[in-house]
Amino acid sequence: MALPRPRQLLPVGMVPTVAVLLACLAMPAQTDPVAAAAPSAPPSATLPAAPPVEEVLVSSPEPRYVAPTTRDRIGRIWAPVLINGRGPYRLVLDTGATRSAITQRVVDDLGTSVLPQPVRLRGVTGTATVQAVKIDRLEFGELLVEDVKLPIMADAFGGADGVLGGEGLKGKRVEIRFLEDRISIMRSHRQAAATGYAVVPFRYAVNRGLRVQVQVGSVKATGLIDTGAEVTVGNTALREALAERRGTREESESSVMGVTLDVQQATRARIPSIVAGQLIVRNANIAFSDLHIFEHWHLTAEPALLIGMDVLGMLDTLVIDYGLGELQIRSRRGRP
């Protein structure tokens, strides 16, 4: 279905919280072509002792997906979602998020009361505390999530109404056609990849993300597919392994800011290639930083790479089939 026009959002503040994990990052990025081989939150208030809190991960940096016209401007994917029968609201599709989240503007529009217990937001670069609401129904395509608690997050997406996370995606097939600006979610019928598509197997688990095996230059690493992230970021272990093999060049200093508005320092460098199955990304300029989220995912000791929209958005079509456990990818070079 075609995405609706963006709506104007009101700025929103953060308040004391329960625990929710959101991973979102933003930073200046330079992107390189992709080819397929076969084809604001104030400081957390002091709270009395509370029972263990759940965590929700959301990762995202630029708001909407726009078919790229330049190499340094890649947005994210917006999906039109009904909430309690209202909307549609534009939520950023975030495969790095364990749960969906919405802005205060949506809460006001729905007329929903906030829950008494706050939640903790865990982002790519840090944590913050926010309020949450209980939602009866969240719908998009064949995705239906009922009776769910959603954190209220700041409008860190430049106009999006929130984040569409991983709850409800088990057994689903997500198809994103970038050049047509279309997205669909349906039940997986374990359909094999069509002619002209490359296949990349993945493993998915809540709180572990959507993981693929990748090779960065000559270094094997764990890749995390994150449609909510604007830029691709490697951890320090990956940077050091590449440095030993002289696998990076043209380094420059930068920084990464997450949805909690915490900032972490980063180093940008050009790498020879990223290979995931039959997907090949050549001569990519990526960031390196020991992001807070790598520590949360226990990915500080081994080479790891968060693959964002600067890479994914250069594809023609991306299919994420949770039933099959595979990505089906068509490059723009392979487009008829």
CSV table of C-alpha atoms in Angstrom, one decimal:
chain,number,residue,atom,x,y,z
A,1,MET,CA,0.0,0.0,0.0
A,2,ALA,CA,1.2,3.5,-0.8
A,3,LEU,CA,2.4,5.5,2.3
A,4,PRO,CA,0.2,8.5,3.3
A,5,ARG,CA,1.6,12.0,3.6
A,6,PRO,CA,3.4,12.9,6.8
A,7,ARG,CA,1.5,14.6,9.5
A,8,GLN,CA,2.7,17.6,11.6
A,9,LEU,CA,3.7,16.5,15.1
A,10,LEU,CA,4.0,18.5,18.3
A,11,PRO,CA,7.2,18.5,20.3
A,12,VAL,CA,7.0,16.2,23.3
A,13,GLY,CA,8.9,15.9,26.6
A,14,MET,CA,10.0,12.8,28.5
A,15,VAL,CA,8.9,11.9,32.1
A,16,PRO,CA,9.8,9.3,34.8
A,17,THR,CA,9.5,5.7,33.6
A,18,VAL,CA,9.2,1.8,33.6
A,19,ALA,CA,11.6,0.0,31.2
A,20,VAL,CA,11.5,0.0,27.5
A,21,LEU,CA,14.3,-0.5,25.0
A,22,LEU,CA,14.6,1.9,22.0
A,23,ALA,CA,17.7,2.0,19.8
A,24,CYS,CA,17.8,5.1,17.6
A,25,LEU,CA,20.7,6.9,16.1
A,26,ALA,CA,21.4,9.9,13.9
A,27,MET,CA,24.6,11.2,12.4
A,28,PRO,CA,25.9,12.7,9.1
A,29,ALA,CA,26.5,9.8,6.7
A,30,GLN,CA,28.0,9.2,3.3
A,31,THR,CA,26.6,6.3,1.4
A,32,ASP,CA,28.0,4.1,-1.4
A,33,PRO,CA,26.3,2.0,-4.0
A,34,VAL,CA,25.2,-1.5,-3.1
A,35,ALA,CA,25.3,-4.5,-5.4
A,36,ALA,CA,24.1,-8.1,-5.1
A,37,ALA,CA,26.3,-10.8,-6.3
A,38,ALA,CA,23.4,-13.0,-7.2
A,39,PRO,CA,21.3,-10.7,-8.5
A,40,SER,CA,13.9,15.2,24.6
A,41,ALA,CA,14.2,13.6,27.6
A,42,PRO,CA,15.2,15.3,30.8
A,43,PRO,CA,17.3,13.4,33.3
A,44,SER,CA,15.4,10.4,34.8
A,45,ALA,CA,13.5,11.3,38.0
A,46,THR,CA,14.4,9.4,41.2
A,47,LEU,CA,11.8,6.7,41.7
A,48,PRO,CA,11.1,4.4,44.6
A,49,ALA,CA,12.1,0.8,44.4
A,50,ALA,CA,10.0,-1.0,41.7
A,51,PRO,CA,9.7,-4.6,40.4
A,52,PRO,CA,11.9,-5.6,37.4
A,53,VAL,CA,11.0,-3.6,34.3
A,54,GLU,CA,10.5,-4.9,30.8
A,55,GLU,CA,12.7,-3.6,28.1
A,56,VAL,CA,11.7,-2.4,24.6
A,57,LEU,CA,14.3,-1.8,21.9
A,58,VAL,CA,13.7,0.7,19.2
A,59,SER,CA,16.5,1.8,16.8
A,60,SER,CA,16.0,4.7,14.4
A,61,PRO,CA,17.5,8.1,13.1
A,62,GLU,CA,16.0,9.9,10.1
A,63,PRO,CA,12.2,9.8,9.9
A,64,ARG,CA,10.6,8.8,6.6
A,65,TYR,CA,11.8,6.8,3.7
A,66,VAL,CA,12.4,8.9,0.6
A,67,ALA,CA,13.7,7.2,-2.6
A,68,PRO,CA,17.3,8.5,-2.5
A,69,THR,CA,18.2,11.1,-5.1
A,70,THR,CA,21.7,11.7,-3.6
A,71,ARG,CA,24.2,9.4,-2.0
A,72,ASP,CA,24.2,11.1,1.4
A,73,ARG,CA,20.5,11.3,2.1
A,74,ILE,CA,18.7,8.0,3.0
A,75,GLY,CA,15.6,8.0,5.2
A,76,ARG,CA,13.8,5.3,6.9
A,77,ILE,CA,10.6,3.3,6.2
A,78,TRP,CA,7.3,4.7,7.3
A,79,ALA,CA,4.3,2.3,7.6
A,80,PRO,CA,0.6,3.5,7.9
A,81,VAL,CA,-0.7,1.9,11.1
A,82,LEU,CA,-4.1,1.9,12.7
A,83,ILE,CA,-4.1,2.3,16.5
A,84,ASN,CA,-7.4,1.5,18.3
A,85,GLY,CA,-9.1,1.9,14.9
A,86,ARG,CA,-7.8,5.4,14.5
A,87,GLY,CA,-5.3,6.8,12.0
A,88,PRO,CA,-3.5,5.7,10.0
A,89,TYR,CA,-0.4,6.9,11.9
A,90,ARG,CA,3.0,6.9,10.3
A,91,LEU,CA,5.3,4.6,12.3
A,92,VAL,CA,9.0,3.9,11.4
A,93,LEU,CA,9.4,0.2,10.6
A,94,ASP,CA,12.3,-0.8,13.0
A,95,THR,CA,13.6,-4.3,12.8
A,96,GLY,CA,16.0,-3.5,15.6
A,97,ALA,CA,13.1,-2.7,18.0
A,98,THR,CA,11.6,-5.2,20.4
A,99,ARG,CA,8.4,-3.2,20.7
A,100,SER,CA,6.5,-0.4,19.1
A,101,ALA,CA,6.4,3.2,20.6
A,102,ILE,CA,4.4,6.3,19.9
A,103,THR,CA,4.7,10.0,20.4
A,104,GLN,CA,2.8,12.2,22.8
A,105,ARG,CA,0.9,13.7,19.8
A,106,VAL,CA,-0.6,10.3,19.1
A,107,VAL,CA,-1.5,9.7,22.7
A,108,ASP,CA,-3.3,13.1,22.7
A,109,ASP,CA,-5.1,12.2,19.5
A,110,LEU,CA,-6.3,8.9,20.8
A,111,GLY,CA,-7.4,10.4,24.2
A,112,THR,CA,-5.6,7.5,26.0
A,113,SER,CA,-4.6,7.9,29.6
A,114,VAL,CA,-1.0,7.2,30.6
A,115,LEU,CA,-0.2,4.4,32.9
A,116,PRO,CA,0.9,5.2,36.5
A,117,GLN,CA,4.2,3.3,36.2
A,118,PRO,CA,6.9,4.8,33.9
A,119,VAL,CA,9.2,2.7,31.7
A,120,ARG,CA,12.9,2.8,30.9
A,121,LEU,CA,13.9,3.5,27.3
A,122,ARG,CA,17.1,1.9,26.2
A,123,GLY,CA,18.5,3.5,23.1
A,124,VAL,CA,21.5,3.0,20.9
A,125,THR,CA,23.5,5.5,22.9
A,126,GLY,CA,21.9,5.4,26.4
A,127,THR,CA,18.8,5.2,28.5
A,128,ALA,CA,16.0,7.5,29.5
A,129,THR,CA,12.6,7.2,31.4
A,130,VAL,CA,9.2,7.8,29.8
A,131,GLN,CA,5.6,7.2,30.4
A,132,ALA,CA,3.6,4.5,28.7
A,133,VAL,CA,0.0,3.8,27.5
A,134,LYS,CA,-2.1,0.6,27.1
A,135,ILE,CA,-3.3,0.1,23.5
A,136,ASP,CA,-6.1,-2.3,22.6
A,137,ARG,CA,-5.2,-2.9,18.9
A,138,LEU,CA,-2.4,-2.0,16.6
A,139,GLU,CA,-2.9,-3.0,12.9
A,140,PHE,CA,-1.1,-2.8,9.6
A,141,GLY,CA,-1.7,-5.3,6.7
A,142,GLU,CA,-2.0,-8.7,8.3
A,143,LEU,CA,-0.1,-7.6,11.4
A,144,LEU,CA,-2.4,-7.4,14.5
A,145,VAL,CA,-1.1,-6.7,18.0
A,146,GLU,CA,-3.7,-6.6,20.8
A,147,ASP,CA,-3.6,-5.4,24.4
A,148,VAL,CA,0.0,-4.0,24.3
A,149,LYS,CA,1.8,-1.4,26.4
A,150,LEU,CA,3.5,1.3,24.3
A,151,PRO,CA,6.1,3.7,25.6
A,152,ILE,CA,5.7,7.4,24.8
A,153,MET,CA,8.8,8.7,23.2
A,154,ALA,CA,10.1,12.1,22.1
A,155,ASP,CA,9.5,13.2,18.5
A,156,ALA,CA,13.0,12.2,17.5
A,157,PHE,CA,12.0,11.2,14.0
A,158,GLY,CA,11.4,14.5,12.3
A,159,GLY,CA,7.6,14.0,11.9
A,160,ALA,CA,6.9,10.3,12.3
A,161,ASP,CA,4.3,9.2,14.8
A,162,GLY,CA,6.5,6.6,16.4
A,163,VAL,CA,8.1,3.2,15.8
A,164,LEU,CA,6.7,-0.1,14.6
A,165,GLY,CA,8.7,-2.7,16.4
A,166,GLY,CA,9.1,-6.5,16.3
A,167,GLU,CA,6.0,-7.6,18.3
A,168,GLY,CA,3.6,-9.5,16.0
A,169,LEU,CA,6.1,-10.1,13.3
A,170,LYS,CA,6.7,-13.8,14.1
A,171,GLY,CA,5.5,-15.8,11.1
A,172,LYS,CA,5.1,-12.7,8.9
A,173,ARG,CA,6.6,-11.6,5.6
A,174,VAL,CA,7.6,-7.9,5.2
A,175,GLU,CA,8.1,-6.7,1.7
A,176,ILE,CA,9.6,-3.2,1.1
A,177,ARG,CA,9.8,-1.8,-2.4
A,178,PHE,CA,12.0,1.2,-2.0
A,179,LEU,CA,11.7,2.7,-5.5
A,180,GLU,CA,7.9,2.4,-5.4
A,181,ASP,CA,7.7,3.7,-1.8
A,182,ARG,CA,5.5,0.8,-0.8
A,183,ILE,CA,5.5,-1.7,2.2
A,184,SER,CA,3.4,-4.7,2.9
A,185,ILE,CA,3.1,-7.1,5.9
A,186,MET,CA,1.4,-10.5,5.4
A,187,ARG,CA,1.6,-14.0,6.7
A,188,SER,CA,4.6,-16.0,5.5
A,189,HIS,CA,3.7,-18.8,3.2
A,190,ARG,CA,7.4,-19.8,3.1
A,191,GLN,CA,7.6,-18.6,-0.4
A,192,ALA,CA,11.0,-19.2,-2.1
A,193,ALA,CA,12.8,-16.2,-3.5
A,194,ALA,CA,11.8,-15.1,-7.0
A,195,THR,CA,14.3,-15.1,-9.9
A,196,GLY,CA,16.7,-12.2,-9.6
A,197,TYR,CA,16.7,-12.1,-5.8
A,198,ALA,CA,19.6,-12.9,-3.6
A,199,VAL,CA,19.0,-14.9,-0.3
A,200,VAL,CA,20.6,-14.1,3.1
A,201,PRO,CA,19.6,-16.4,6.0
A,202,PHE,CA,19.0,-14.8,9.4
A,203,ARG,CA,18.3,-15.6,13.0
A,204,TYR,CA,15.8,-13.6,15.0
A,205,ALA,CA,15.0,-13.5,18.7
A,206,VAL,CA,13.4,-10.8,20.9
A,207,ASN,CA,16.2,-8.8,22.6
A,208,ARG,CA,18.8,-10.3,20.2
A,209,GLY,CA,17.7,-8.6,17.0
A,210,LEU,CA,17.7,-9.8,13.5
A,211,ARG,CA,21.2,-11.3,13.0
A,212,VAL,CA,23.1,-12.4,9.8
A,213,GLN,CA,26.6,-13.6,9.3
A,214,VAL,CA,28.7,-11.0,7.5
A,215,GLN,CA,32.2,-10.6,6.3
A,216,VAL,CA,33.7,-7.1,6.5
A,217,GLY,CA,36.8,-7.0,4.4
A,218,SER,CA,38.6,-10.1,5.6
A,219,VAL,CA,36.9,-10.1,9.0
A,220,LYS,CA,33.9,-12.3,9.9
A,221,ALA,CA,31.4,-10.5,12.0
A,222,THR,CA,27.8,-10.6,13.4
A,223,GLY,CA,25.5,-8.3,11.4
A,224,LEU,CA,22.3,-6.8,12.8
A,225,ILE,CA,19.7,-5.7,10.2
A,226,ASP,CA,18.2,-2.5,11.6
A,227,THR,CA,15.7,-0.6,9.3
A,228,GLY,CA,15.4,2.0,12.1
A,229,ALA,CA,19.0,3.1,11.9
A,230,GLU,CA,20.1,5.7,9.4
A,231,VAL,CA,23.7,4.8,9.4
A,232,THR,CA,25.8,1.6,9.5
A,233,VAL,CA,28.0,1.3,12.7
A,234,GLY,CA,30.6,-1.2,13.6
A,235,ASN,CA,31.9,-1.9,17.1
A,236,THR,CA,35.5,-1.3,18.3
A,237,ALA,CA,36.3,-5.0,18.1
A,238,LEU,CA,35.5,-4.9,14.3
A,239,ARG,CA,37.6,-1.7,13.8
A,240,GLU,CA,40.6,-3.2,15.6
A,241,ALA,CA,40.3,-6.5,13.6
A,242,LEU,CA,40.2,-4.5,10.4
A,243,ALA,CA,43.1,-2.3,11.5
A,244,GLU,CA,45.3,-5.4,12.0
A,245,ARG,CA,44.6,-6.3,8.3
A,246,ARG,CA,44.8,-2.7,7.1
A,247,GLY,CA,41.1,-3.0,6.2
A,248,THR,CA,40.1,0.6,6.8
A,249,ARG,CA,41.2,4.0,5.4
A,250,GLU,CA,40.3,7.7,5.3
A,251,GLU,CA,39.4,7.9,9.0
A,252,SER,CA,37.6,10.9,10.4
A,253,GLU,CA,36.0,11.8,13.7
A,254,SER,CA,32.2,12.0,14.1
A,255,SER,CA,29.5,11.4,16.7
A,256,VAL,CA,26.3,9.4,17.1
A,257,MET,CA,23.1,10.6,18.8
A,258,GLY,CA,20.3,8.2,19.9
A,259,VAL,CA,16.6,8.6,20.6
A,260,THR,CA,17.4,9.4,24.3
A,261,LEU,CA,19.5,12.3,22.9
A,262,ASP,CA,22.7,10.9,24.5
A,263,VAL,CA,25.7,11.3,22.2
A,264,GLN,CA,28.6,8.9,21.7
A,265,GLN,CA,31.8,9.6,19.8
A,266,ALA,CA,32.4,7.7,16.6
A,267,THR,CA,35.1,7.3,13.9
A,268,ARG,CA,34.1,7.1,10.2
A,269,ALA,CA,36.3,5.1,7.9
A,270,ARG,CA,36.0,3.5,4.4
A,271,ILE,CA,36.1,-0.3,4.2
A,272,PRO,CA,36.6,-2.5,1.1
A,273,SER,CA,33.4,-4.5,1.3
A,274,ILE,CA,30.5,-6.0,3.4
A,275,VAL,CA,29.4,-9.4,2.3
A,276,ALA,CA,26.3,-11.1,3.7
A,277,GLY,CA,25.4,-14.3,1.8
A,278,GLN,CA,24.9,-13.2,-1.8
A,279,LEU,CA,24.7,-9.5,-0.8
A,280,ILE,CA,27.8,-7.4,-1.5
A,281,VAL,CA,28.3,-3.8,-0.4
A,282,ARG,CA,31.5,-2.3,-1.9
A,283,ASN,CA,33.7,0.6,-0.7
A,284,ALA,CA,31.3,1.6,2.1
A,285,ASN,CA,31.9,4.5,4.4
A,286,ILE,CA,30.7,3.5,7.9
A,287,ALA,CA,31.0,4.6,11.5
A,288,PHE,CA,32.8,2.8,14.3
A,289,SER,CA,31.7,3.3,17.9
A,290,ASP,CA,31.2,1.2,21.1
A,291,LEU,CA,27.5,2.0,21.2
A,292,HIS,CA,25.6,1.4,24.3
A,293,ILE,CA,23.4,-1.0,22.4
A,294,PHE,CA,26.3,-3.3,21.5
A,295,GLU,CA,26.9,-3.8,25.2
A,296,HIS,CA,23.3,-4.6,25.8
A,297,TRP,CA,23.4,-7.2,23.1
A,298,HIS,CA,26.6,-8.7,24.5
A,299,LEU,CA,28.5,-7.8,21.3
A,300,THR,CA,31.5,-5.9,22.5
A,301,ALA,CA,34.1,-8.7,22.5
A,302,GLU,CA,33.4,-10.0,19.0
A,303,PRO,CA,33.3,-8.0,15.7
A,304,ALA,CA,29.8,-6.8,15.1
A,305,LEU,CA,28.1,-4.4,12.6
A,306,LEU,CA,24.7,-2.7,12.8
A,307,ILE,CA,23.5,-2.4,9.2
A,308,GLY,CA,21.3,0.7,8.7
A,309,MET,CA,19.4,2.4,6.0
A,310,ASP,CA,22.4,3.9,4.3
A,311,VAL,CA,23.1,0.4,3.0
A,312,LEU,CA,19.6,-1.2,3.0
A,313,GLY,CA,18.0,1.8,1.3
A,314,MET,CA,20.1,1.5,-1.8
A,315,LEU,CA,18.3,-1.8,-2.6
A,316,ASP,CA,15.4,-2.1,-5.0
A,317,THR,CA,13.4,-4.5,-2.9
A,318,LEU,CA,14.0,-6.0,0.6
A,319,VAL,CA,11.9,-9.0,1.8
A,320,ILE,CA,12.1,-10.1,5.4
A,321,ASP,CA,10.5,-13.5,5.7
A,322,TYR,CA,10.3,-14.4,9.4
A,323,GLY,CA,8.7,-17.7,8.6
A,324,LEU,CA,11.6,-18.8,6.4
A,325,GLY,CA,14.2,-17.0,8.4
A,326,GLU,CA,15.7,-15.3,5.4
A,327,LEU,CA,16.2,-12.0,3.6
A,328,GLN,CA,15.3,-11.9,-0.1
A,329,ILE,CA,17.0,-9.0,-1.8
A,330,ARG,CA,16.9,-7.5,-5.2
A,331,SER,CA,19.5,-4.9,-6.1
A,332,ARG,CA,18.8,-2.0,-8.4
A,333,ARG,CA,21.3,-3.4,-10.8
A,334,GLY,CA,19.1,-6.5,-11.1
A,335,ARG,CA,15.9,-4.6,-11.7
A,336,PRO,CA,14.3,-5.4,-15.0
